[in-house]
mmCIF file of C-alpha atoms in Angstrom:
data_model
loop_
_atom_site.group_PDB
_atom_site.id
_atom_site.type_symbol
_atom_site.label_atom_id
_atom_site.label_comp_id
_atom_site.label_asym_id
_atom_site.label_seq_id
_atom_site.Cartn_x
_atom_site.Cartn_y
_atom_site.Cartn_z
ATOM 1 C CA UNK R 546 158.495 165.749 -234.310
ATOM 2 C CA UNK R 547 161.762 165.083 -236.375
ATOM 3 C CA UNK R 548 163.805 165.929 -233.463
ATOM 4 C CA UNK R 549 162.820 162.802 -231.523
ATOM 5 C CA UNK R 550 165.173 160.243 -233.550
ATOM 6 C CA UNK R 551 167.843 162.818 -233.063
ATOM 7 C CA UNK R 552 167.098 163.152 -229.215
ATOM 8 C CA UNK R 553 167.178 159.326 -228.747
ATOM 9 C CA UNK R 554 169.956 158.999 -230.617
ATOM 10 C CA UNK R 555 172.093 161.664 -228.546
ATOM 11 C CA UNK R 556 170.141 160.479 -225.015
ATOM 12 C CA UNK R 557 171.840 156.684 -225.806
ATOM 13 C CA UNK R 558 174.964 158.411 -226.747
ATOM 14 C CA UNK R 559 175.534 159.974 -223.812
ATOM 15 C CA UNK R 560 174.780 156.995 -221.476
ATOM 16 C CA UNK R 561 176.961 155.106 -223.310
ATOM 17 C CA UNK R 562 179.400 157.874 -221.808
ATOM 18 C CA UNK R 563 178.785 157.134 -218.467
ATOM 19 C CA UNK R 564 176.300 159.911 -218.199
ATOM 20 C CA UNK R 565 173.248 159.193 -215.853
ATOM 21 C CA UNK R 566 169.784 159.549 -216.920
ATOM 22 C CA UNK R 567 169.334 161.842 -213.578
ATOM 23 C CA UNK R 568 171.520 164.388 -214.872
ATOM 24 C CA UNK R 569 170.862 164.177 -218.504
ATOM 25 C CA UNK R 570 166.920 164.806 -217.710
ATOM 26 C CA UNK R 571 168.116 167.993 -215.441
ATOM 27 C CA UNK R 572 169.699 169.520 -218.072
ATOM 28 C CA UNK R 573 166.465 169.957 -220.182
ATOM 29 C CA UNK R 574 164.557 170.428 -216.780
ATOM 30 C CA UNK R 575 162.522 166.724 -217.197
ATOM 31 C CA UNK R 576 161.482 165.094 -214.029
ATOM 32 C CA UNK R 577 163.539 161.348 -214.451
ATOM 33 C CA UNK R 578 160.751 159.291 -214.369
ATOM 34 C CA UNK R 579 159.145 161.451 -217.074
ATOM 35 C CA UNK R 580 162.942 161.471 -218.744
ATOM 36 C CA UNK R 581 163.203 157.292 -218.597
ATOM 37 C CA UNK R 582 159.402 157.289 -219.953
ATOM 38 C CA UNK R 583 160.314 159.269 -222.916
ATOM 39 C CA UNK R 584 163.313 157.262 -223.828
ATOM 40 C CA UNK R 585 162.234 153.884 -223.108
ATOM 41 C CA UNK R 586 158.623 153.661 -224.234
ATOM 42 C CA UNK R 587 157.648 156.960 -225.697
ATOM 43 C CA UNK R 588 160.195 157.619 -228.799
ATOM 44 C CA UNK R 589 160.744 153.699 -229.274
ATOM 45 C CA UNK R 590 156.937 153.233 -229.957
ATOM 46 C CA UNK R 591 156.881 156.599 -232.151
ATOM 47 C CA UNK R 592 159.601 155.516 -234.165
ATOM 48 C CA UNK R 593 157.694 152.087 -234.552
ATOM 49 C CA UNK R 594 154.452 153.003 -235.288
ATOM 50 C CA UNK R 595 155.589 155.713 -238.218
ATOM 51 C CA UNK R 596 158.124 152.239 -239.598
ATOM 52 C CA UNK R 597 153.987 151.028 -239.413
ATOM 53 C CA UNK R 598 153.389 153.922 -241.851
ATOM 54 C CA UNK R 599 151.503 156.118 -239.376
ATOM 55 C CA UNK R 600 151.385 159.905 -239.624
ATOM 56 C CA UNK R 601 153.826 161.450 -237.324
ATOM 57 C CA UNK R 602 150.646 163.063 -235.533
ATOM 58 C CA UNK R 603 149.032 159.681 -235.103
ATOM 59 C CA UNK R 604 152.419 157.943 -234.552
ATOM 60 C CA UNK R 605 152.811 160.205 -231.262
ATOM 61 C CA UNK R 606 149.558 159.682 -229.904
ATOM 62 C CA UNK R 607 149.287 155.755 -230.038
ATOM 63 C CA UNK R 608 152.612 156.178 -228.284
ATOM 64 C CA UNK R 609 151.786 158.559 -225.830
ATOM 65 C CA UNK R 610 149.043 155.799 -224.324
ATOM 66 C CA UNK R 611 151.419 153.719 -223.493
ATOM 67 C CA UNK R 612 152.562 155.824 -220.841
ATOM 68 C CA UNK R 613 150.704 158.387 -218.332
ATOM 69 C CA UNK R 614 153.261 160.805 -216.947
ATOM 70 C CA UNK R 615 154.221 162.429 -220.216
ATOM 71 C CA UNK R 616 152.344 165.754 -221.464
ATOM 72 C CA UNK R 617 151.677 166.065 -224.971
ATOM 73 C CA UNK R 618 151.811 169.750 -225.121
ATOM 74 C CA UNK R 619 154.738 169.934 -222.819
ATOM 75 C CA UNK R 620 156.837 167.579 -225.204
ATOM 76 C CA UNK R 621 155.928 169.331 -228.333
ATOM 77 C CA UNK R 622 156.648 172.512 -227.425
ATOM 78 C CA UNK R 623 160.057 171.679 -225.491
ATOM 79 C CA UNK R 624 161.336 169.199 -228.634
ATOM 80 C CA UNK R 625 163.532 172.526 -230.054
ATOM 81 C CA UNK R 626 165.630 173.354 -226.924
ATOM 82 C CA UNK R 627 165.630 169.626 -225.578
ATOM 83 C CA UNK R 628 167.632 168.835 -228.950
ATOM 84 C CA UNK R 629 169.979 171.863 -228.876
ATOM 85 C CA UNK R 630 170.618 171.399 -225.479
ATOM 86 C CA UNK R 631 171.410 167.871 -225.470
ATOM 87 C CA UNK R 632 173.396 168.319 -228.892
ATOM 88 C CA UNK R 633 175.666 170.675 -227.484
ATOM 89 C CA UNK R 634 176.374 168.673 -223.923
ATOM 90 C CA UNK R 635 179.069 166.165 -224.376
ATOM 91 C CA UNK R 636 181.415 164.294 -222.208
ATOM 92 C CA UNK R 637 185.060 164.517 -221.869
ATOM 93 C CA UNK R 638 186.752 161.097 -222.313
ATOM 94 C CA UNK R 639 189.482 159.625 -219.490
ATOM 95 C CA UNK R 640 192.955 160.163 -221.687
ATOM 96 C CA UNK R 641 194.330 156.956 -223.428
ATOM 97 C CA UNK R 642 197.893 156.555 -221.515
ATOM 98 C CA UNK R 643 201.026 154.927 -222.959
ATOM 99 C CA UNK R 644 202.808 154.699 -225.910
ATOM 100 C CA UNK R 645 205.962 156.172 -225.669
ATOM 101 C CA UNK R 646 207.970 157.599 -228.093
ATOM 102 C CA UNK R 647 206.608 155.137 -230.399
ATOM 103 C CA UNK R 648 203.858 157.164 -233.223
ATOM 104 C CA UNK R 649 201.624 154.158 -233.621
ATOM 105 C CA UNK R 650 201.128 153.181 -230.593
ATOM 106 C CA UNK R 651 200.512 157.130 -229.539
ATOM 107 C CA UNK R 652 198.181 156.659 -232.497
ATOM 108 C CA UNK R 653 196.161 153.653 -231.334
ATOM 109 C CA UNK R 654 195.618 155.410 -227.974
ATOM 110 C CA UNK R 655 193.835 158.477 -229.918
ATOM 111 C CA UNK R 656 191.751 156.351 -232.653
ATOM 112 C CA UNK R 657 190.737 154.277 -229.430
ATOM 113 C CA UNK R 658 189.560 157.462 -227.695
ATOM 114 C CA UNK R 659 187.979 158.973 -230.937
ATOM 115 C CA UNK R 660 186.290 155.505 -231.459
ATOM 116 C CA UNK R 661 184.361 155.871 -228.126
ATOM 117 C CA UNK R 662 183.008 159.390 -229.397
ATOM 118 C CA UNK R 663 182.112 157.901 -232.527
ATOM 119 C CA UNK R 664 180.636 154.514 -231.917
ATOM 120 C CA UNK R 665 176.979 156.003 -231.609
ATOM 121 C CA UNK R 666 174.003 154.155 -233.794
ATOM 122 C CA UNK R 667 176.889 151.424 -233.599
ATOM 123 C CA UNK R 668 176.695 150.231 -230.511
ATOM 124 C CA UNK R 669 174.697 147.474 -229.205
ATOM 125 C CA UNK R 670 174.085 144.080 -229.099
ATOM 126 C CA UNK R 671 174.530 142.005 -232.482
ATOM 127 C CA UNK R 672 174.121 138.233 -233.373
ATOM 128 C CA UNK R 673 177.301 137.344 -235.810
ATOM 129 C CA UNK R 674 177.192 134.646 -238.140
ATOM 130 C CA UNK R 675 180.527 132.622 -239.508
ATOM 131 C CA UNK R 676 181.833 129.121 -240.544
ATOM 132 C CA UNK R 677 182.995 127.386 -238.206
ATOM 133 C CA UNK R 678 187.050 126.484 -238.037
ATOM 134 C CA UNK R 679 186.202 122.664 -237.425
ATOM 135 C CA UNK R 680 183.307 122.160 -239.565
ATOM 136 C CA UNK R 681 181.100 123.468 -241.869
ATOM 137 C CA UNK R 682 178.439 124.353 -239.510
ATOM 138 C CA UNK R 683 177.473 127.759 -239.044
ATOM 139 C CA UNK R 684 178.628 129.698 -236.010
ATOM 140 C CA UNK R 685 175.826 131.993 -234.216
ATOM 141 C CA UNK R 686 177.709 133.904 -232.010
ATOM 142 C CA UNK R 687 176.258 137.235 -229.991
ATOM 143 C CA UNK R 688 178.777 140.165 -229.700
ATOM 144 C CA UNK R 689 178.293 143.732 -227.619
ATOM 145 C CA UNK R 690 179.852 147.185 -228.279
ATOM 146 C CA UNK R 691 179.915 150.093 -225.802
ATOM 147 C CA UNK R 692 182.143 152.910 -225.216
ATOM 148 C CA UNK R 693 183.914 151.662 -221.732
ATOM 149 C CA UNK R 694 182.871 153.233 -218.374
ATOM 150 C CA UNK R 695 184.290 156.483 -218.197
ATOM 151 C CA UNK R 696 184.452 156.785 -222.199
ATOM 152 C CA UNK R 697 188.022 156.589 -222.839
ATOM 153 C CA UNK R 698 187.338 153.879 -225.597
ATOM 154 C CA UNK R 699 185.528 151.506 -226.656
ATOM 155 C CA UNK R 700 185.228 147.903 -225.822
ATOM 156 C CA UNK R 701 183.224 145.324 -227.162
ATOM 157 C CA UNK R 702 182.252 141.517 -225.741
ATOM 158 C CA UNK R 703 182.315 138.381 -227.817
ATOM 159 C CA UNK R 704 180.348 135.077 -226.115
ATOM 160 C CA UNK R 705 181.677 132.239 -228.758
ATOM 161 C CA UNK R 706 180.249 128.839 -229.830
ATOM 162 C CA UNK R 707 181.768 127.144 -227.136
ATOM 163 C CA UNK R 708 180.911 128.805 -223.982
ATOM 164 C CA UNK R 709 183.435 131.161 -223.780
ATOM 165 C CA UNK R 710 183.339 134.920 -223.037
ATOM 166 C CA UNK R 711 186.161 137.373 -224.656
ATOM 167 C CA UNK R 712 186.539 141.182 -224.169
ATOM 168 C CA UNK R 713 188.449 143.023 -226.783
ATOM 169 C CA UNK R 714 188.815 146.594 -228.221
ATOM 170 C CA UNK R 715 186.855 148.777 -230.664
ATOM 171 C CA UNK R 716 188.434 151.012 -233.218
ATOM 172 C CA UNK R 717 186.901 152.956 -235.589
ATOM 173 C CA UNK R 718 188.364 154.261 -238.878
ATOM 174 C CA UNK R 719 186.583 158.048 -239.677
ATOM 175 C CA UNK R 720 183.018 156.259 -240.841
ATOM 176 C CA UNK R 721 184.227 153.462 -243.006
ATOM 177 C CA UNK R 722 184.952 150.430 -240.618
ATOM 178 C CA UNK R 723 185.107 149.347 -237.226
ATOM 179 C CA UNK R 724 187.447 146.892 -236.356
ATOM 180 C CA UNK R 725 187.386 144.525 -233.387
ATOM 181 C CA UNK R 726 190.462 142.859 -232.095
ATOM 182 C CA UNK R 727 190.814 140.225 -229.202
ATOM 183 C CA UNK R 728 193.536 138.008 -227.552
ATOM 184 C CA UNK R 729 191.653 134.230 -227.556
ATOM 185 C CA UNK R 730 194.505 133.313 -225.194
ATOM 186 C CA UNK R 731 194.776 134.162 -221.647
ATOM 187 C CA UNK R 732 197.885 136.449 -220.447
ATOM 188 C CA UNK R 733 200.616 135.791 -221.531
ATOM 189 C CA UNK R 734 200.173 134.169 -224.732
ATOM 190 C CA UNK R 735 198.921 136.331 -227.376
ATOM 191 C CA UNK R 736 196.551 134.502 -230.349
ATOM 192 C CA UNK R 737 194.960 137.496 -232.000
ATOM 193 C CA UNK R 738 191.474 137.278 -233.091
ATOM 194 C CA UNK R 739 189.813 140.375 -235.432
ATOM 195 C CA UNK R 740 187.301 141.930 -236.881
ATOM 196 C CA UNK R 741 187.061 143.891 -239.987
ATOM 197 C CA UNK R 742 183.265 145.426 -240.369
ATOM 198 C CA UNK R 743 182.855 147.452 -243.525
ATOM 199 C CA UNK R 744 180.217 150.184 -242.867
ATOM 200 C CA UNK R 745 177.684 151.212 -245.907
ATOM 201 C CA UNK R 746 176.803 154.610 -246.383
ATOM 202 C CA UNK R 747 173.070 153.875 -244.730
ATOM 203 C CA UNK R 748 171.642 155.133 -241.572
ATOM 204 C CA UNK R 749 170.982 152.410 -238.793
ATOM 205 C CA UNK R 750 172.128 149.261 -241.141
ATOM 206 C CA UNK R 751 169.952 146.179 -240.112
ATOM 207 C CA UNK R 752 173.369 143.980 -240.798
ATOM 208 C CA UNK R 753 177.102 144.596 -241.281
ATOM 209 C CA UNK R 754 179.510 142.676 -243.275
ATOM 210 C CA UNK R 755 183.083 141.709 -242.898
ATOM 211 C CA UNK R 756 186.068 139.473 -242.858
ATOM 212 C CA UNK R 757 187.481 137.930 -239.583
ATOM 213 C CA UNK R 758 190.862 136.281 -239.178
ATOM 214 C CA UNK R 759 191.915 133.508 -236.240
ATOM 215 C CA UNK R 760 193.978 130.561 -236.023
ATOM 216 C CA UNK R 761 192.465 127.507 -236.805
ATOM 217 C CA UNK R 762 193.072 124.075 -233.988
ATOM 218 C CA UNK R 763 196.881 123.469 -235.800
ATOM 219 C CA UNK R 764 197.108 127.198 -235.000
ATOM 220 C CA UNK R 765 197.321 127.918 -239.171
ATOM 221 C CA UNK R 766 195.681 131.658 -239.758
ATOM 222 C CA UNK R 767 192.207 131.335 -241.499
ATOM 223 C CA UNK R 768 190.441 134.485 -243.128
ATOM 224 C CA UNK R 769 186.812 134.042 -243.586
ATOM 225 C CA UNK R 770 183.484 136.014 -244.298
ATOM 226 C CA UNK R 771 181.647 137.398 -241.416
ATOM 227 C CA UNK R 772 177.687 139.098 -241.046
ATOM 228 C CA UNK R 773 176.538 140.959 -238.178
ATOM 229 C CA UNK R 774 173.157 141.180 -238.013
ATOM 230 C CA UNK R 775 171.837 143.937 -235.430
ATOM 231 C CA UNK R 776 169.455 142.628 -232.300
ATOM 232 C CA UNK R 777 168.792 145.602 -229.967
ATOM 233 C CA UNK R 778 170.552 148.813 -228.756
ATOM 234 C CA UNK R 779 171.036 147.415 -225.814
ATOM 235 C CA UNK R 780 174.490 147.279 -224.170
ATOM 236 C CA UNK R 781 173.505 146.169 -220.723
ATOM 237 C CA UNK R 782 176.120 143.343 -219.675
ATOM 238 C CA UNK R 783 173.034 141.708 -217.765
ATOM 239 C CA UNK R 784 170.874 140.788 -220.588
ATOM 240 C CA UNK R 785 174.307 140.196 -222.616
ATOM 241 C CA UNK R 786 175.305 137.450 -220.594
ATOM 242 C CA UNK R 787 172.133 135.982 -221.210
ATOM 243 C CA UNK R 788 172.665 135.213 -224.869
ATOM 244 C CA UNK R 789 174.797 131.889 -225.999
ATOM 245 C CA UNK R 790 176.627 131.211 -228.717
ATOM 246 C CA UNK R 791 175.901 127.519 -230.399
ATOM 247 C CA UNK R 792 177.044 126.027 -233.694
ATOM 248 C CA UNK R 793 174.411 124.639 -236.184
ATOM 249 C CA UNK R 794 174.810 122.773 -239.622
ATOM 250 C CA UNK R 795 173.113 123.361 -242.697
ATOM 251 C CA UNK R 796 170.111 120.833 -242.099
ATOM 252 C CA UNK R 797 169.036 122.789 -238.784
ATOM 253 C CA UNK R 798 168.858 126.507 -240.465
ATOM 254 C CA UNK R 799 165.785 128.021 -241.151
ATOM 255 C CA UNK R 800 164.292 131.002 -243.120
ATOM 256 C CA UNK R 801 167.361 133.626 -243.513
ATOM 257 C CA UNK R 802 169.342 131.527 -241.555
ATOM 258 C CA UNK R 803 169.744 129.712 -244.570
ATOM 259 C CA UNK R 804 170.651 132.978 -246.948
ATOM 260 C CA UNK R 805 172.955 133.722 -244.047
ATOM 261 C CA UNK R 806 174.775 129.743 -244.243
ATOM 262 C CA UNK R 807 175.253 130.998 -248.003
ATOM 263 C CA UNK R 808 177.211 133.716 -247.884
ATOM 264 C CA UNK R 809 179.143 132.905 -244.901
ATOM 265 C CA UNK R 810 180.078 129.511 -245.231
ATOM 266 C CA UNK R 811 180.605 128.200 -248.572
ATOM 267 C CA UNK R 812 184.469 126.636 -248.789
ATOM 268 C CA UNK R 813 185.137 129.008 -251.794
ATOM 269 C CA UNK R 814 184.789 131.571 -248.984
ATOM 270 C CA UNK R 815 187.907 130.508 -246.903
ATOM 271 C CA UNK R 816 191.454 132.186 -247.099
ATOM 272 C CA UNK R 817 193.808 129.812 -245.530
ATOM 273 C CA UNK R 818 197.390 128.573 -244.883
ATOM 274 C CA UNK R 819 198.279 124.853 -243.782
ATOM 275 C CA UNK R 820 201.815 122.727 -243.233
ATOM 276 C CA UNK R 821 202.906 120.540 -245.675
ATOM 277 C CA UNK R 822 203.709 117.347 -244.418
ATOM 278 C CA UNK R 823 206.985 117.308 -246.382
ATOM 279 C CA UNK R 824 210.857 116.917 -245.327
ATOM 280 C CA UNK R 825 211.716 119.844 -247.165
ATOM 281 C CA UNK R 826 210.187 123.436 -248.098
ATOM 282 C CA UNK R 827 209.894 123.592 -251.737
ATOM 283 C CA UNK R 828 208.368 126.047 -254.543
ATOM 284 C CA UNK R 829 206.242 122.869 -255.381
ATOM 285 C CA UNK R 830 205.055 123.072 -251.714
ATOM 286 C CA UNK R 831 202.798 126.138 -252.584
ATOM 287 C CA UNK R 832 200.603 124.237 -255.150
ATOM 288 C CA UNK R 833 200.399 121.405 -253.154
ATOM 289 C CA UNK R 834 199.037 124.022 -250.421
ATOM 290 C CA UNK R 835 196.197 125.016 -252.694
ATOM 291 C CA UNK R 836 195.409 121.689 -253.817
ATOM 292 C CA UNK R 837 194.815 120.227 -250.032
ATOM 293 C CA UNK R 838 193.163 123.579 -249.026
ATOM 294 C CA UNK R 839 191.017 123.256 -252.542
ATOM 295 C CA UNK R 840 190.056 119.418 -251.418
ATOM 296 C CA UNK R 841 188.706 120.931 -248.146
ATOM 297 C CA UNK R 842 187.297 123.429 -249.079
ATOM 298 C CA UNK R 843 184.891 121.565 -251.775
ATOM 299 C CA UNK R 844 184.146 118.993 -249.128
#
């Protein structure tokens, strides 16, 4: 029964290729409906009810009720070959086009593509946490990643604070950080917005940490602490569209909303640049900098 993590696992990795249940249930000669039961209900439930502390034995059964197409025996006994077969199917990604004669942006093309392979346990829907750039509420704002249709990278899809919706790129570097990057402007104008997620060396990580950088309203570059915490695997744009960003100050937060204000948005926290409202650029500019930014940041 250890093989039905790793079946999951590769099952949601190959949707999120574009692959359709249909065909991924006739290659390990399912019926679909008996496929989708499996994934859906089935394996979730299992993998609940042993987090519960249940024997594997036990954990199966109480999630075998659940459904009534599914055989027991059947499963059990096809586990071995389902895994092998599904771990050696794979899709081919669309090529990355462009670039030029120019190596990094040849290279950004491949690490995209590479990313989309890559993004597994990684992608789905997470609630990010962050100060905000006019106050010091906290920002509680839902993000998605998914390999794009076809799987020739990754995207991922950012609904901020303020109602809007932003769709940027995913890039992963080998298995120690995906990075996020969006435009917050429309076409033309280019106001890049990014994501730095460092990834610990644990399997399924309920939250990710990381720095993000923006301009501010004067349009000055902040850097700032960011936490991901992880909602659901899901990466249907649906149910992702459903979810709102809001802002919230300190006296609203509740429970680990509160641990989460903490580490996020404390003013010591905040890497930033301002203008100096002074005739002339001087060396004695830069400590006046700091002690404005220093005023701000302790208010």
């Amino acid at each position: 029964m250890d093989e039905l993590k790793d079946i999951y696992d590769r099952i949601t990795y190959l949707r999120h290729k574009s692959m359709k249940m249909k065909d991924i249930a006739a290659l390990v000669d399912f019926q679909p409906s008996v496929f989708s039961a499996l994934y859906t209900t089935v394996i979730p439930a299992f993998v609940k009810n042993t987090a519960r502390g249940m024997a594997p034995a036990e954990a199966l059964d109480g999630a075998l009720v659940w459904v009534n197409n599914v055989s027991k025996r059947r499963l059990l006994a096809s586990l071995p070959s389902m895994k092998a077969t599904l771990m050696a199917t794979d899709v081919e990604p669309e090529p990355v086009r462009g670039g030029g004669g120019n190596p990094y942006a040849a290279a950004l093309g491949s690490i995209m593509a590479r990313s989309a392979e890559t993004i597994g346990s990684h992608a789905g829907t997470d609630m990010s946490y962050s100060m905000s750039s006019g106050s010091h509420a906290m920002k509680f704002e839902p993000y998605m990643i998914a390999p794009a249709a076809g799987g020739g990278y990754a995207e991922v899809t950012h609904n901020n604070a303020y109602g809007t919706t932003h769709r940027g790129l995913v890039m992963m570097n080998g298995a120690s950080h995906i990075y996020l990057v969006f435009n917050e402007n429309p076409y033309p104008q280019l106001a890049l917005f990014s994501v730095c997620l460092r990834l610990p060396m644990y399997e399924r990580p309920p939250f990710l940490r990381g720095i993000y950088t923006c301009f501010d309203y004067n349009y000055n570059p902040i850097a700032r602490r960011i936490l991901f915490v992880k909602l659901s695997d899901s990466t249907s744009a649906d149910e992702f569209a459903k979810l709102n960003g809001c802002l919230k100050a300190r006296e609203e937060l509740e429970g680990q909303e509160l641990a989460y204000y903490d580490y996020t948005c404390r003013g010591e926290d905040a890497v930033r640049l301002c203008n100096i409202s002074s005739p002339t650029m001087r060396i004695d500019d830069l400590a006046e900098e700091k002690r404005l930014l220093g005023s701000l940041n302790a208010g």
